[in-house]
Amino acid sequence: DIQMTQSPASLSASLEEIVTITCQASQDIGNWLAWYQQKPGKSPQLLIYDATSLADGVPSRFSGSRSGTQYSLKISRLQVEDIGSYYCQQAHSNPPTFGGGTKLELK
Amino acid sequence: QVQLQQSGAELAKPGTSVKLSCKASGYTFTSYYIYWVKQRPGQGLEWIGYIYPGNGGTYYSEKFKGKATFTADTSSSTAYMLLGSLTPEDSAYYFCARQRYYFDYWGQGVMVTVSS
């Protein structure tokens, strides 16, 4: 199985701050990478797919990038509604493995 | 619009089974995989496996072989997961999700509590 190593595990940031979360794939997955947001008590929601494409309805302050086998999710100006957990997921090979998650809190 | 509606919370005794349902609407049920995902409180996402309602094909994570059984009823567009031989370690939220490369729609989740 492809391993997805996500960091940091937790993050505390202030409103309007730039936030970056990264995921390292254990092998080449091309652009087959998604990011999900999970707010407390809710199911995960697709944020970004194909490493850089924004899902429908996702604010433009979210963006995804890739450098080799390292992938990043960036929130350009943190808002209150962005608080929650974030997960990456590779879709290159079965099984579709998730990163361990990043819990984002307000400082 | 696409929806995945899951059944309600379950309280079960150790050693028993529960059958969770996931009713799909707003799309062609037989054209997408339905995955099941486990999440223990405060923990990450763990995939259990999937069923492809188009042909009934299933795939299970090694960890859940013998624990979970997937079925699908195409007449009602409903996927099911049977969890057997329950232990307290099975207490968690369980989500169904539609997948074609990515999980674009999720059910609301169901809490399963295993306690004597």
Coordinates of C-alpha atoms in Angstrom, one line a residue:
Chain A
D1 CA 0.0 0.0 0.0
I2 CA 1.1 3.6 -0.6
Q3 CA 1.8 5.4 2.6
M4 CA 0.8 9.0 3.0
T5 CA 2.7 10.9 5.7
Q6 CA 1.0 14.1 6.7
S7 CA 2.3 16.9 8.8
P8 CA 1.9 18.5 11.2
A9 CA -0.5 16.4 13.2
S10 CA -1.8 19.5 14.9
L11 CA -1.6 23.2 14.1
S12 CA -2.6 26.4 16.0
A13 CA -3.0 29.5 13.9
S14 CA -4.5 33.0 14.1
L15 CA -7.2 34.4 11.9
E16 CA -6.0 35.8 8.6
E17 CA -2.8 33.8 8.9
I18 CA -1.4 31.6 6.1
V19 CA -1.6 27.9 6.9
T20 CA 0.3 25.1 5.1
I21 CA -0.2 21.4 5.5
T22 CA 1.9 18.8 3.7
C23 CA 1.6 15.2 2.7
Q24 CA 4.5 13.0 1.6
A25 CA 3.7 10.0 -0.6
S26 CA 5.9 6.9 -0.3
Q27 CA 6.1 6.6 -4.1
D28 CA 5.2 8.5 -7.2
I29 CA 1.4 9.1 -7.4
G30 CA 1.5 11.8 -10.0
N31 CA -1.3 14.3 -9.4
W32 CA -3.6 11.6 -7.9
L33 CA -4.1 13.4 -4.6
A34 CA -7.1 14.9 -2.8
W35 CA -7.5 17.0 0.3
Y36 CA -10.6 16.8 2.6
Q37 CA -11.8 19.0 5.3
Q38 CA -13.7 17.6 8.3
K39 CA -15.5 19.9 10.6
P40 CA -16.2 18.7 14.2
G41 CA -19.2 16.3 14.2
K42 CA -19.4 16.2 10.4
S43 CA -18.4 14.0 7.5
P44 CA -15.3 14.8 5.5
Q45 CA -15.8 17.1 2.4
L46 CA -13.7 17.1 -0.7
L47 CA -11.7 20.3 -1.0
I48 CA -9.1 19.7 -3.7
Y49 CA -8.6 16.9 -6.2
D50 CA -6.0 16.1 -8.8
A51 CA -3.5 17.8 -6.4
T52 CA -4.5 21.4 -7.5
S53 CA -8.1 21.5 -8.6
L54 CA -10.6 23.2 -6.3
A55 CA -13.9 21.2 -5.7
D56 CA -17.2 22.9 -6.4
G57 CA -18.0 25.7 -3.9
V58 CA -14.6 25.7 -2.2
P59 CA -13.3 29.2 -1.4
S60 CA -10.4 30.4 -3.4
R61 CA -8.3 30.9 -0.3
F62 CA -7.7 27.2 -0.5
S63 CA -5.0 26.0 -2.9
G64 CA -3.1 22.8 -3.5
S65 CA 0.4 22.3 -4.9
R66 CA 2.9 19.5 -5.7
S67 CA 6.6 19.2 -5.7
G68 CA 7.6 15.7 -6.6
T69 CA 6.0 13.4 -4.1
Q70 CA 5.3 16.1 -1.6
Y71 CA 1.9 17.8 -1.7
S72 CA 0.7 20.9 0.1
L73 CA -2.6 22.4 1.1
K74 CA -2.5 26.1 1.7
I75 CA -5.0 28.4 3.3
S76 CA -4.1 31.9 2.3
R77 CA -6.1 33.7 5.0
L78 CA -7.4 31.6 7.8
Q79 CA -11.1 32.1 8.7
V80 CA -13.1 30.8 11.6
E81 CA -15.0 28.4 9.4
D82 CA -11.8 26.7 8.4
I83 CA -11.3 25.2 11.8
G84 CA -11.4 21.4 11.7
S85 CA -9.3 18.5 10.5
Y86 CA -7.7 18.0 7.1
Y87 CA -6.7 14.8 5.4
C88 CA -4.9 14.0 2.2
Q89 CA -5.7 10.9 0.2
Q90 CA -3.9 9.3 -2.7
A91 CA -6.0 7.9 -5.6
H92 CA -3.2 6.5 -7.7
S93 CA -3.5 2.9 -6.5
N94 CA -5.9 0.7 -4.6
P95 CA -6.4 0.9 -1.7
P96 CA -6.9 4.7 -1.6
T97 CA -4.9 5.5 1.5
F98 CA -5.3 8.6 3.7
G99 CA -2.8 10.7 5.6
G100 CA -3.0 10.7 9.3
G101 CA -4.8 14.0 9.5
T102 CA -4.0 17.6 10.7
K103 CA -6.1 19.1 13.4
L104 CA -6.3 22.9 12.8
E105 CA -7.2 25.0 15.8
L106 CA -7.5 28.8 16.4
K107 CA -4.8 30.4 18.4
Chain B
Q1 CA -28.7 16.4 -5.9
V2 CA -26.5 13.5 -4.8
Q3 CA -27.1 12.3 -1.3
L4 CA -26.0 9.4 0.8
Q5 CA -28.3 8.8 3.7
Q6 CA -27.1 6.5 6.5
S7 CA -29.1 4.7 9.1
G8 CA -29.3 5.8 12.7
A9 CA -26.9 5.2 15.7
E10 CA -26.5 1.7 17.0
L11 CA -25.9 0.4 20.5
A12 CA -24.9 -3.2 20.4
K13 CA -23.6 -5.9 22.8
P14 CA -20.2 -7.5 22.4
G15 CA -20.3 -10.6 20.2
T16 CA -23.4 -9.4 18.2
S17 CA -23.7 -7.9 14.8
V18 CA -25.1 -4.7 13.3
K19 CA -26.1 -3.9 9.8
L20 CA -25.6 -0.4 8.6
S21 CA -27.3 1.1 5.5
C22 CA -26.4 3.8 3.1
K23 CA -29.2 4.9 0.7
A24 CA -28.0 6.7 -2.4
S25 CA -30.0 9.2 -4.4
G26 CA -29.4 11.7 -7.2
Y27 CA -27.1 9.6 -9.3
T28 CA -26.8 6.2 -11.0
F29 CA -26.1 3.9 -8.1
T30 CA -24.5 1.2 -10.2
S31 CA -21.9 3.5 -11.7
Y32 CA -19.9 4.4 -8.6
Y33 CA -18.0 2.5 -5.9
I34 CA -19.4 2.8 -2.4
Y35 CA -16.6 2.8 0.2
W36 CA -17.0 2.4 4.0
V37 CA -14.7 4.3 6.3
K38 CA -14.2 4.0 10.0
Q39 CA -13.3 6.8 12.4
R40 CA -12.8 6.4 16.1
P41 CA -13.5 9.5 18.1
G42 CA -10.6 12.0 17.8
Q43 CA -8.8 9.7 15.3
G44 CA -8.1 9.6 11.6
L45 CA -9.9 8.0 8.7
E46 CA -9.5 4.3 8.1
W47 CA -10.8 2.6 5.0
I48 CA -12.7 -0.7 5.4
G49 CA -13.3 -1.5 1.8
Y50 CA -15.8 -1.1 -1.0
I51 CA -18.6 -2.5 -3.0
Y52 CA -19.2 -1.8 -6.7
P53 CA -23.0 -2.1 -7.0
G54 CA -22.7 -2.4 -10.8
N55 CA -21.5 -6.0 -10.4
G56 CA -21.6 -6.6 -6.7
G57 CA -17.8 -6.9 -6.5
T58 CA -16.3 -6.2 -3.1
Y59 CA -12.8 -5.5 -1.7
Y60 CA -11.8 -5.5 2.0
S61 CA -8.9 -4.1 3.9
E62 CA -6.9 -7.0 5.3
K63 CA -7.7 -5.7 8.8
F64 CA -11.5 -6.0 8.2
K65 CA -11.7 -9.3 6.4
G66 CA -14.0 -11.4 8.5
K67 CA -15.3 -8.4 10.3
A68 CA -17.2 -6.5 7.6
T69 CA -19.4 -7.8 4.8
F70 CA -20.8 -5.5 2.1
T71 CA -23.9 -6.0 0.1
A72 CA -26.0 -3.7 -2.2
D73 CA -29.6 -3.7 -3.3
T74 CA -29.8 -2.0 -6.6
S75 CA -33.6 -1.9 -6.6
S76 CA -33.5 0.5 -3.6
S77 CA -30.1 2.0 -4.3
T78 CA -28.9 1.0 -0.9
A79 CA -25.5 -0.3 0.2
Y80 CA -25.1 -2.2 3.4
M81 CA -22.3 -3.1 5.7
L82 CA -22.6 -6.0 8.2
L83 CA -20.2 -5.8 11.1
G84 CA -20.0 -9.0 13.0
S85 CA -18.5 -10.4 16.3
L86 CA -18.5 -6.9 17.7
T87 CA -16.0 -5.8 20.3
P88 CA -15.4 -2.5 22.1
E89 CA -12.7 -1.8 19.4
D90 CA -15.5 -1.5 16.8
S91 CA -17.1 1.5 18.6
A92 CA -16.6 4.3 16.1
Y93 CA -18.2 6.4 13.5
Y94 CA -18.8 4.7 10.2
F95 CA -19.1 6.6 6.9
C96 CA -20.1 5.5 3.5
A97 CA -18.7 7.5 0.6
R98 CA -19.2 7.6 -3.2
Q99 CA -15.9 7.1 -5.0
R100 CA -14.6 7.5 -8.5
Y101 CA -10.9 8.1 -7.8
Y102 CA -11.9 10.6 -5.1
F103 CA -14.6 10.6 -2.4
D104 CA -16.9 13.3 -3.7
Y105 CA -20.0 12.6 -1.5
W106 CA -20.2 11.2 2.0
G107 CA -22.9 10.0 4.2
Q108 CA -23.5 11.8 7.4
G109 CA -22.0 9.0 9.4
V110 CA -23.4 6.6 12.0
M111 CA -22.1 6.0 15.5
V112 CA -21.8 2.4 16.6
T113 CA -21.3 1.9 20.3
V114 CA -20.4 -1.6 21.5
S115 CA -21.0 -2.0 25.2
S116 CA -22.4 -4.7 27.5

